[in-house]
CSV table of C-alpha atoms in Angstrom, one decimal:
chain,number,residue,atom,x,y,z
A,1494,MET,CA,31.0,-10.7,7.1
A,1495,ALA,CA,27.9,-12.4,5.5
A,1496,ASP,CA,24.9,-12.2,7.2
A,1497,SER,CA,24.0,-15.9,8.6
A,1498,ALA,CA,20.9,-17.6,6.8
A,1499,GLN,CA,19.7,-17.6,10.3
A,1500,LEU,CA,19.4,-13.7,10.8
A,1501,ILE,CA,18.3,-13.1,7.2
A,1502,LYS,CA,15.6,-15.8,8.0
A,1503,ARG,CA,14.4,-14.0,11.3
A,1504,SER,CA,14.6,-10.8,9.5
A,1505,ARG,CA,12.1,-11.7,6.9
A,1506,TYR,CA,9.6,-12.9,9.3
A,1507,ALA,CA,9.7,-9.6,11.2
A,1508,VAL,CA,9.7,-7.2,7.9
A,1509,ALA,CA,6.5,-9.7,7.2
A,1510,ALA,CA,5.2,-8.8,10.8
A,1511,VAL,CA,5.8,-5.2,10.4
A,1512,PHE,CA,3.9,-5.4,6.7
A,1513,CYS,CA,1.1,-7.1,8.7
A,1514,VAL,CA,0.8,-4.2,11.5
A,1515,HIS,CA,0.9,-1.9,9.0
A,1516,GLY,CA,-2.1,-3.3,7.3
A,1517,ALA,CA,-3.9,-3.8,10.6
A,1518,VAL,CA,-3.9,-0.4,11.5
A,1519,THR,CA,-5.8,0.6,8.0
A,1520,GLY,CA,-8.0,-2.0,8.4
A,1521,SER,CA,-9.1,-1.0,11.6
A,1522,PHE,CA,-9.5,2.8,10.8
A,1523,ALA,CA,-11.4,1.8,7.5
A,1524,THR,CA,-14.1,0.4,9.3
A,1525,ARG,CA,-15.0,3.4,11.8
A,1526,VAL,CA,-15.1,5.7,9.4
A,1527,PRO,CA,-18.6,5.8,9.7
A,1528,TRP,CA,-18.5,6.5,13.1
A,1529,ILE,CA,-16.0,9.1,12.8
A,1530,GLN,CA,-18.3,11.0,10.3
A,1531,ASP,CA,-21.4,10.8,12.9
A,1532,HIS,CA,-19.3,12.0,15.4
A,1533,SER,CA,-17.6,15.1,13.6
A,1534,GLY,CA,-20.8,15.7,12.2
A,1535,LEU,CA,-19.8,15.9,8.9
A,1536,SER,CA,-21.6,15.7,5.4
A,1537,ALA,CA,-20.7,13.1,2.5
A,1538,GLY,CA,-18.7,16.0,0.8
A,1539,GLU,CA,-16.8,17.3,4.1
A,1540,LEU,CA,-15.9,13.4,4.8
A,1541,GLY,CA,-14.6,13.2,0.8
A,1542,LEU,CA,-12.5,16.3,1.8
A,1543,ALA,CA,-11.2,14.8,5.2
A,1544,LEU,CA,-10.1,11.2,3.3
A,1545,ALA,CA,-8.1,13.4,0.6
A,1546,PHE,CA,-5.7,13.9,3.6
A,1547,PRO,CA,-4.1,11.2,4.3
A,1548,ALA,CA,-2.3,11.0,1.2
A,1549,ILE,CA,-1.8,14.9,1.2
A,1550,GLY,CA,0.4,14.0,4.6
A,1551,ALA,CA,1.9,11.1,3.2
A,1552,ALA,CA,2.8,12.6,0.3
A,1553,LEU,CA,4.6,15.5,2.4
A,1554,MET,CA,6.1,13.2,4.7
A,1555,MET,CA,7.5,10.5,2.7
A,1556,PRO,CA,10.9,11.7,1.9
A,1557,LEU,CA,11.9,12.4,5.4
A,1558,ALA,CA,11.6,8.4,5.9
A,1559,ALA,CA,15.1,8.4,4.6
A,1560,ARG,CA,16.7,10.8,6.1
A,1561,ILE,CA,15.5,9.6,9.6
A,1562,THR,CA,16.5,6.1,8.4
A,1563,HIS,CA,20.3,7.6,7.6
A,1564,ARG,CA,20.0,9.4,10.9
A,1565,PHE,CA,19.1,6.2,13.3
A,1566,GLY,CA,19.7,3.3,11.5
A,1567,THR,CA,17.0,1.0,10.0
A,1568,ARG,CA,15.9,-0.8,13.0
A,1569,ALA,CA,15.6,2.1,15.2
A,1570,ALA,CA,13.9,4.2,12.6
A,1571,GLN,CA,11.4,1.6,11.7
A,1572,ARG,CA,10.6,1.1,15.3
A,1573,GLY,CA,10.0,4.6,15.9
A,1574,LEU,CA,8.2,5.5,12.6
A,1575,LEU,CA,5.9,2.6,13.0
A,1576,VAL,CA,5.2,3.6,16.7
A,1577,LEU,CA,3.7,6.9,15.6
A,1578,TRP,CA,1.4,5.4,12.9
A,1579,THR,CA,-0.1,2.9,15.1
A,1580,LEU,CA,-0.3,5.4,17.7
A,1581,SER,CA,-2.0,8.3,15.1
A,1582,LEU,CA,-5.1,5.4,14.9
A,1583,ILE,CA,-6.3,6.9,17.9
A,1584,LEU,CA,-6.5,10.5,16.8
A,1585,PRO,CA,-9.4,10.5,13.8
A,1586,SER,CA,-11.9,9.4,16.4
A,1587,PHE,CA,-11.4,12.0,18.6
A,1588,ALA,CA,-11.9,14.9,16.4
A,1589,PRO,CA,-15.0,16.9,16.9
A,1590,GLY,CA,-15.4,19.0,14.1
A,1591,LEU,CA,-13.9,19.3,9.8
A,1592,LEU,CA,-10.9,21.1,10.7
A,1593,THR,CA,-9.7,18.7,13.4
A,1594,LEU,CA,-10.3,15.7,11.8
A,1595,CYS,CA,-8.6,17.0,8.8
A,1596,ALA,CA,-5.3,17.8,10.9
A,1597,ALA,CA,-5.8,14.5,12.5
A,1598,LEU,CA,-5.7,12.6,9.0
A,1599,LEU,CA,-2.5,14.8,8.0
A,1600,VAL,CA,-0.8,13.1,10.7
A,1601,TYR,CA,-2.3,9.9,10.3
A,1602,GLY,CA,-1.0,9.9,6.6
A,1603,GLY,CA,2.2,11.6,7.2
A,1604,THR,CA,3.1,8.6,10.1
A,1605,ALA,CA,2.1,5.9,7.5
A,1606,GLY,CA,3.9,7.1,4.7
A,1607,MET,CA,7.2,7.5,6.2
A,1608,ALA,CA,6.7,3.9,8.1
A,1609,ASP,CA,5.6,2.4,4.3
A,1610,VAL,CA,9.2,3.9,3.0
A,1611,ALA,CA,11.1,2.6,5.8
A,1612,MET,CA,9.5,-1.0,5.8
A,1613,ASN,CA,9.6,-1.1,2.1
A,1614,ALA,CA,13.2,-0.5,2.1
A,1615,LEU,CA,13.9,-2.9,4.6
A,1616,GLY,CA,12.1,-5.6,2.2
A,1617,VAL,CA,13.9,-5.0,-0.7
A,1618,GLU,CA,17.3,-5.3,1.5
A,1619,VAL,CA,16.3,-8.5,2.7
A,1620,GLU,CA,15.0,-9.3,-0.5
A,1621,HIS,CA,18.4,-8.7,-1.9
A,1622,ARG,CA,20.5,-10.9,0.7
A,1623,LEU,CA,17.9,-13.5,0.1
A,1624,GLN,CA,18.4,-13.5,-3.6
A,1625,LYS,CA,14.6,-14.1,-4.1
A,1626,SER,CA,11.9,-12.4,-4.4
A,1627,ILE,CA,9.7,-11.9,-1.4
A,1628,MET,CA,8.5,-8.3,-2.0
A,1629,SER,CA,5.1,-9.8,-3.2
A,1630,GLY,CA,4.5,-11.9,-0.1
A,1631,LEU,CA,5.3,-8.7,2.2
A,1632,HIS,CA,2.6,-7.0,0.8
A,1633,GLY,CA,0.2,-9.8,1.0
A,1634,MET,CA,1.5,-9.7,4.4
A,1635,TRP,CA,0.0,-6.1,4.5
A,1636,SER,CA,-3.4,-7.0,3.0
A,1637,LEU,CA,-3.8,-9.8,5.5
A,1638,GLY,CA,-3.0,-7.1,8.4
A,1639,ALA,CA,-5.5,-5.1,6.9
A,1640,LEU,CA,-8.4,-8.1,6.4
A,1641,ILE,CA,-7.7,-8.7,10.1
A,1642,GLY,CA,-8.2,-5.4,11.2
A,1643,SER,CA,-11.2,-4.5,9.2
A,1644,ALA,CA,-12.8,-7.8,10.2
A,1645,LEU,CA,-12.2,-7.2,14.1
A,1646,GLY,CA,-13.2,-3.4,13.2
A,1647,THR,CA,-16.6,-4.9,12.2
A,1648,VAL,CA,-17.0,-7.0,15.4
A,1649,ALA,CA,-16.2,-3.8,17.3
A,1650,ALA,CA,-18.8,-1.7,15.2
A,1651,HIS,CA,-21.7,-4.5,15.5
A,1652,ALA,CA,-20.9,-4.8,19.6
A,1653,GLU,CA,-21.6,-1.0,19.4
A,1654,LEU,CA,-17.8,-0.2,20.8
A,1655,SER,CA,-17.3,3.6,20.3
A,1656,ALA,CA,-14.2,3.8,17.7
A,1657,GLN,CA,-12.5,5.8,20.3
A,1658,VAL,CA,-12.3,2.9,22.7
A,1659,HIS,CA,-11.6,0.1,19.9
A,1660,HIS,CA,-9.0,2.5,18.4
A,1661,ILE,CA,-7.3,3.0,21.8
A,1662,ILE,CA,-7.3,-0.7,22.4
A,1663,ALA,CA,-6.1,-1.4,18.8
A,1664,ALA,CA,-3.3,0.9,18.8
A,1665,ILE,CA,-2.0,-0.2,22.3
A,1666,VAL,CA,-2.2,-3.8,20.9
A,1667,LEU,CA,-0.6,-3.2,17.8
A,1668,THR,CA,2.4,-1.0,19.2
A,1669,VAL,CA,3.3,-3.8,21.4
A,1670,ILE,CA,3.7,-5.9,18.7
A,1671,GLY,CA,5.5,-3.5,16.7
A,1672,LEU,CA,8.1,-2.8,19.4
A,1673,VAL,CA,8.5,-6.5,19.5
A,1674,VAL,CA,8.9,-7.5,16.3
A,1675,CYS,CA,11.0,-4.5,15.1
A,1676,GLN,CA,13.8,-6.0,17.7
A,1677,PHE,CA,14.4,-8.8,15.0
A,1678,VAL,CA,14.4,-6.5,11.6
A,1679,LEU,CA,17.9,-6.2,9.8
A,1680,ASN,CA,20.0,-3.3,11.6
A,1681,ILE,CA,21.7,-1.4,9.4
A,1682,HIS,CA,23.8,2.1,9.5
A,1683,PRO,CA,25.2,3.9,6.9
A,1684,GLU,CA,29.1,4.3,6.4
A,1685,ASP,CA,30.6,7.3,7.9
A,1686,ASP,CA,31.2,9.2,5.0
A,1687,ASP,CA,27.9,8.5,3.5
A,1688,GLU,CA,25.7,12.3,2.8
A,1689,PRO,CA,22.8,12.3,4.4
A,1690,PRO,CA,19.9,12.3,1.9
A,1691,ALA,CA,17.7,15.2,1.6
A,1692,ARG,CA,15.3,16.4,4.1
A,1693,PHE,CA,12.9,17.1,1.0
A,1694,ALA,CA,13.3,16.1,-2.4
A,1695,LEU,CA,11.7,15.7,-5.7
A,1696,PRO,CA,11.4,11.7,-6.6
A,1697,PRO,CA,14.9,11.1,-8.8
A,1698,ARG,CA,14.7,11.0,-12.6
A,1699,SER,CA,15.4,7.1,-12.3
A,1700,ALA,CA,12.1,6.7,-10.7
A,1701,LEU,CA,9.8,8.6,-12.4
A,1702,LEU,CA,9.0,6.1,-15.6
A,1703,ILE,CA,9.0,3.3,-12.7
A,1704,GLY,CA,6.6,5.3,-10.7
A,1705,ALA,CA,4.3,5.9,-13.8
A,1706,VAL,CA,4.2,2.0,-14.3
A,1707,GLY,CA,2.7,1.7,-10.3
A,1708,PHE,CA,0.7,4.9,-11.0
A,1709,CYS,CA,-1.5,2.8,-13.6
A,1710,ALA,CA,-1.8,-0.1,-11.1
A,1711,VAL,CA,-2.8,2.1,-8.1
A,1712,PHE,CA,-5.2,3.3,-10.3
A,1713,ALA,CA,-6.7,0.6,-11.6
A,1714,GLU,CA,-6.8,-0.9,-7.5
A,1715,GLY,CA,-8.5,2.3,-6.4
A,1716,ALA,CA,-10.8,2.4,-9.4
A,1717,SER,CA,-12.1,-1.5,-8.7
A,1718,LEU,CA,-11.9,-1.2,-4.9
A,1719,ASP,CA,-13.9,1.9,-4.7
A,1720,TRP,CA,-16.5,1.6,-7.8
A,1721,SER,CA,-17.1,-2.1,-8.2
A,1722,ALA,CA,-20.1,-2.4,-6.0
A,1723,VAL,CA,-21.6,0.8,-7.4
A,1724,TYR,CA,-20.9,-0.6,-11.0
A,1725,LEU,CA,-22.5,-3.5,-10.3
A,1726,ARG,CA,-25.6,-2.2,-8.6
A,1727,ASP,CA,-25.9,0.9,-11.3
A,1728,ILE,CA,-25.2,-1.0,-14.5
A,1729,LEU,CA,-26.4,-4.4,-13.8
A,1730,ASP,CA,-28.7,-3.7,-11.3
A,1731,SER,CA,-27.3,-6.2,-8.7
A,1732,SER,CA,-28.9,-6.5,-5.1
A,1733,PRO,CA,-26.6,-4.7,-2.4
A,1734,ALA,CA,-25.3,-7.8,-1.1
A,1735,VAL,CA,-24.0,-9.1,-4.5
A,1736,ALA,CA,-22.7,-5.8,-5.1
A,1737,ALA,CA,-20.8,-5.8,-2.1
A,1738,GLY,CA,-19.5,-9.0,-2.6
A,1739,ALA,CA,-17.7,-7.7,-5.8
A,1740,THR,CA,-15.5,-5.5,-3.1
A,1741,THR,CA,-15.0,-8.0,-1.4
A,1742,GLY,CA,-13.7,-10.5,-4.0
A,1743,PHE,CA,-11.6,-8.1,-5.4
A,1744,ALA,CA,-10.1,-7.4,-2.1
A,1745,LEU,CA,-9.5,-11.5,-1.4
A,1746,THR,CA,-8.0,-12.1,-4.9
A,1747,MET,CA,-5.2,-9.1,-4.4
A,1748,ALA,CA,-4.4,-10.6,-1.3
A,1749,VAL,CA,-4.1,-14.1,-2.5
A,1750,ALA,CA,-2.1,-13.2,-5.5
A,1751,ARG,CA,0.1,-11.4,-3.6
A,1752,LEU,CA,1.0,-14.1,-0.9
A,1753,THR,CA,1.5,-16.1,-4.0
A,1754,GLY,CA,3.2,-13.9,-6.1
A,1755,ASP,CA,6.8,-14.6,-4.8
A,1756,ALA,CA,6.9,-18.2,-6.2
A,1757,VAL,CA,5.8,-16.9,-10.1
A,1758,VAL,CA,8.3,-13.8,-9.9
A,1759,ASN,CA,11.2,-16.3,-8.9
A,1760,ARG,CA,10.2,-18.5,-11.9
A,1761,PHE,CA,9.4,-16.1,-14.3
A,1762,GLY,CA,11.7,-13.0,-13.3
A,1763,ALA,CA,9.7,-9.3,-12.6
A,1764,VAL,CA,9.5,-8.2,-16.4
A,1765,ARG,CA,7.7,-11.4,-17.9
A,1766,THR,CA,5.6,-11.6,-14.4
A,1767,VAL,CA,4.1,-8.0,-15.4
A,1768,ARG,CA,3.7,-8.3,-18.8
A,1769,TRP,CA,1.5,-11.2,-18.3
A,1770,SER,CA,-0.2,-9.9,-14.9
A,1771,GLY,CA,-1.0,-6.4,-17.6
A,1772,VAL,CA,-2.6,-9.0,-19.8
A,1773,ILE,CA,-4.4,-10.7,-17.3
A,1774,ALA,CA,-5.7,-7.3,-16.0
A,1775,VAL,CA,-6.7,-6.5,-19.3
A,1776,ILE,CA,-8.9,-9.4,-20.2
A,1777,GLY,CA,-10.4,-8.5,-16.7
A,1778,GLY,CA,-11.2,-5.2,-17.8
A,1779,VAL,CA,-12.8,-6.1,-21.0
A,1780,LEU,CA,-14.6,-8.9,-19.2
A,1781,VAL,CA,-16.2,-5.7,-16.7
A,1782,VAL,CA,-17.0,-3.6,-19.6
A,1783,LEU,CA,-18.8,-5.8,-21.6
A,1784,ALA,CA,-20.3,-8.1,-18.9
A,1785,PRO,CA,-24.1,-9.4,-19.2
A,1786,ASN,CA,-24.4,-10.2,-15.8
A,1787,ALA,CA,-22.8,-9.5,-12.2
A,1788,VAL,CA,-21.1,-13.1,-12.3
A,1789,ALA,CA,-19.2,-12.1,-15.2
A,1790,ALA,CA,-18.4,-8.5,-13.6
A,1791,MET,CA,-17.2,-10.3,-10.6
A,1792,ALA,CA,-15.3,-12.3,-12.4
A,1793,GLY,CA,-13.7,-9.6,-14.4
A,1794,PHE,CA,-13.1,-7.6,-11.1
A,1795,GLY,CA,-11.4,-10.8,-10.0
A,1796,LEU,CA,-9.1,-10.7,-12.6
A,1797,ILE,CA,-8.1,-7.1,-12.5
A,1798,GLY,CA,-6.9,-7.4,-8.9
A,1799,ILE,CA,-5.1,-10.7,-9.6
A,1800,GLY,CA,-3.4,-8.5,-12.7
A,1801,VAL,CA,-2.3,-5.6,-10.8
A,1802,ALA,CA,-1.1,-7.0,-7.5
A,1803,VAL,CA,2.1,-7.8,-7.7
A,1804,VAL,CA,2.8,-4.3,-9.5
A,1805,VAL,CA,3.4,-2.1,-6.8
A,1806,PRO,CA,5.5,-4.3,-4.9
A,1807,LEU,CA,8.0,-5.0,-8.0
A,1808,ALA,CA,8.0,-1.1,-8.5
A,1809,PHE,CA,9.1,-0.6,-5.3
A,1810,VAL,CA,12.5,-3.3,-5.8
A,1811,ALA,CA,13.0,-1.9,-9.2
A,1812,ALA,CA,13.4,1.9,-7.6
A,1813,ALA,CA,15.2,0.9,-5.0
A,1814,ARG,CA,17.9,-0.6,-7.3
A,1815,SER,CA,17.6,2.1,-9.6
A,1816,GLY,CA,19.7,5.0,-8.1
A,1817,SER,CA,21.9,5.7,-5.1
A,1818,ASN,CA,19.9,6.0,-2.3
A,1819,ALA,CA,17.0,2.9,-2.1
A,1820,SER,CA,14.7,5.3,0.7
A,1821,GLN,CA,14.7,7.8,-1.6
A,1822,ALA,CA,13.8,6.2,-4.7
A,1823,ILE,CA,11.3,4.3,-2.8
A,1824,ALA,CA,9.8,6.9,-1.3
A,1825,GLY,CA,9.5,8.9,-4.9
A,1826,VAL,CA,7.8,5.6,-6.3
A,1827,ALA,CA,5.5,5.7,-3.0
A,1828,THR,CA,4.5,9.0,-3.7
A,1829,ILE,CA,3.8,8.6,-7.3
A,1830,THR,CA,1.3,5.6,-6.5
A,1831,TYR,CA,-0.1,7.3,-3.3
A,1832,ALA,CA,-1.2,10.4,-5.8
A,1833,SER,CA,-2.6,7.8,-8.3
A,1834,GLY,CA,-4.8,6.2,-5.5
A,1835,LEU,CA,-5.9,9.7,-4.3
A,1836,VAL,CA,-7.0,10.9,-7.6
A,1837,ALA,CA,-8.5,7.3,-9.0
A,1838,PRO,CA,-11.6,7.5,-7.2
A,1839,SER,CA,-12.4,11.3,-7.9
A,1840,ILE,CA,-11.3,10.9,-11.7
A,1841,ILE,CA,-13.6,7.6,-12.1
A,1842,GLY,CA,-16.4,9.7,-10.9
A,1843,GLY,CA,-16.0,12.6,-13.1
A,1844,ILE,CA,-16.2,10.2,-16.1
A,1845,ALA,CA,-19.1,8.6,-14.8
A,1846,GLN,CA,-20.7,11.7,-14.4
A,1847,ALA,CA,-20.0,13.0,-17.8
A,1848,SER,CA,-21.2,9.5,-19.5
A,1849,ASN,CA,-21.3,6.2,-17.4
A,1850,LEU,CA,-19.2,4.0,-15.2
A,1851,THR,CA,-18.6,1.6,-18.5
A,1852,VAL,CA,-16.7,4.8,-19.9
A,1853,SER,CA,-14.8,4.9,-16.9
A,1854,PHE,CA,-13.7,1.3,-16.6
A,1855,ILE,CA,-12.9,1.3,-20.3
A,1856,VAL,CA,-10.5,4.1,-19.2
A,1857,VAL,CA,-9.1,1.6,-16.4
A,1858,THR,CA,-8.6,-1.2,-19.3
A,1859,ALA,CA,-6.6,1.1,-21.7
A,1860,LEU,CA,-4.3,2.1,-18.1
A,1861,THR,CA,-3.8,-1.6,-17.6
A,1862,VAL,CA,-2.8,-2.0,-21.1
A,1863,ALA,CA,0.5,0.0,-20.2
A,1864,LEU,CA,1.3,-2.7,-17.6
A,1865,ALA,CA,2.1,-5.2,-20.3
A,1866,ILE,CA,3.6,-2.7,-22.4
A,1867,PHE,CA,6.2,-1.0,-20.0
A,1868,ALA,CA,6.9,-3.9,-18.1
A,1869,PRO,CA,10.4,-3.8,-19.2
A,1870,VAL,CA,10.9,-1.0,-16.8
A,1871,LEU,CA,10.6,-3.0,-13.8
A,1872,ARG,CA,13.7,-5.1,-15.0
A,1873,THR,CA,16.0,-5.0,-12.0
A,1874,ARG,CA,19.4,-4.9,-12.2
A,1875,ALA,CA,22.3,-6.5,-10.0
A,1876,ARG,CA,23.3,-4.7,-6.9
A,1877,VAL,CA,27.1,-4.6,-6.0
A,1878,ASP,CA,27.8,-4.1,-2.6
A,1879,VAL,CA,31.1,-2.4,-1.4
């Protein structure tokens, strides 16, 4: 029997709230990294090592999300995994040293990745039942949550509240919100004769090329987010305040583009949207590389943000419809994109060390060209329910 329109609408808002909660955890953590570094007594190099562990944990644990969802159903799985993620926020601030912080961030990243796969799979299912694009908006809600979490974290830091107290309060509040909103997500259970997915599996072949497109988008995103301020400072001799504004502007353009992206996708389709998004990102990259001043460079970074914003949400949709197991395919694409986010900042730094940041962003621009060329990979085929 078909689901009622009211049920699907309620599920859509519930999943949007889940995305927002997930993003708020990330924002809450990111603003207190300096406090955590001081508390753990880490050098910059040690902190950089520790911050690689969330991505490692996510890549290791993401494949389990499909198994958990199969075993418990979408609602219970999403509830449990989201609660594990919100509560894991507490762990890093209590780490007394490098080894314990690495262990805490491994758990933090692992729970983040599993909750991420579960909520994206739910989002794809709701989108399918609505028969219109919503994934870009859902990822926009994640960005909104991250902005809210970081804003409150900034307030907590300004008030000289310890990260331990701040994160305990944030974790409790976000856990309660998560438990409430998960009551309204779709509750889907597999058929009795459905084989459970493997506990650990390599990404399915159908997800590899889709993941490669997502890799290019996330590489450009990570490079711009982490290096835009440094670019303005080192290449264009901008003040610290102006340089920081480039990062903020990039994040805001991505959030706005994601929140409004569904209307564009519904009007033009995934392939045309990604193709033109790639063109916009290329123009932004060229503008950054050739920028004569800070204003031009900031505009360029803003265009890169607009250009890459909707690619990953559409990659998840394409992955979910590319194989027989949506969660497993999403986990495969997510693993590849997480890897891109992990390696992008260090690769950009390595290229800059060997030459300069301008050359680094020539590489970024070249990767955005791939978005326009390989956009047809994200064409989704109609799914037939049985």
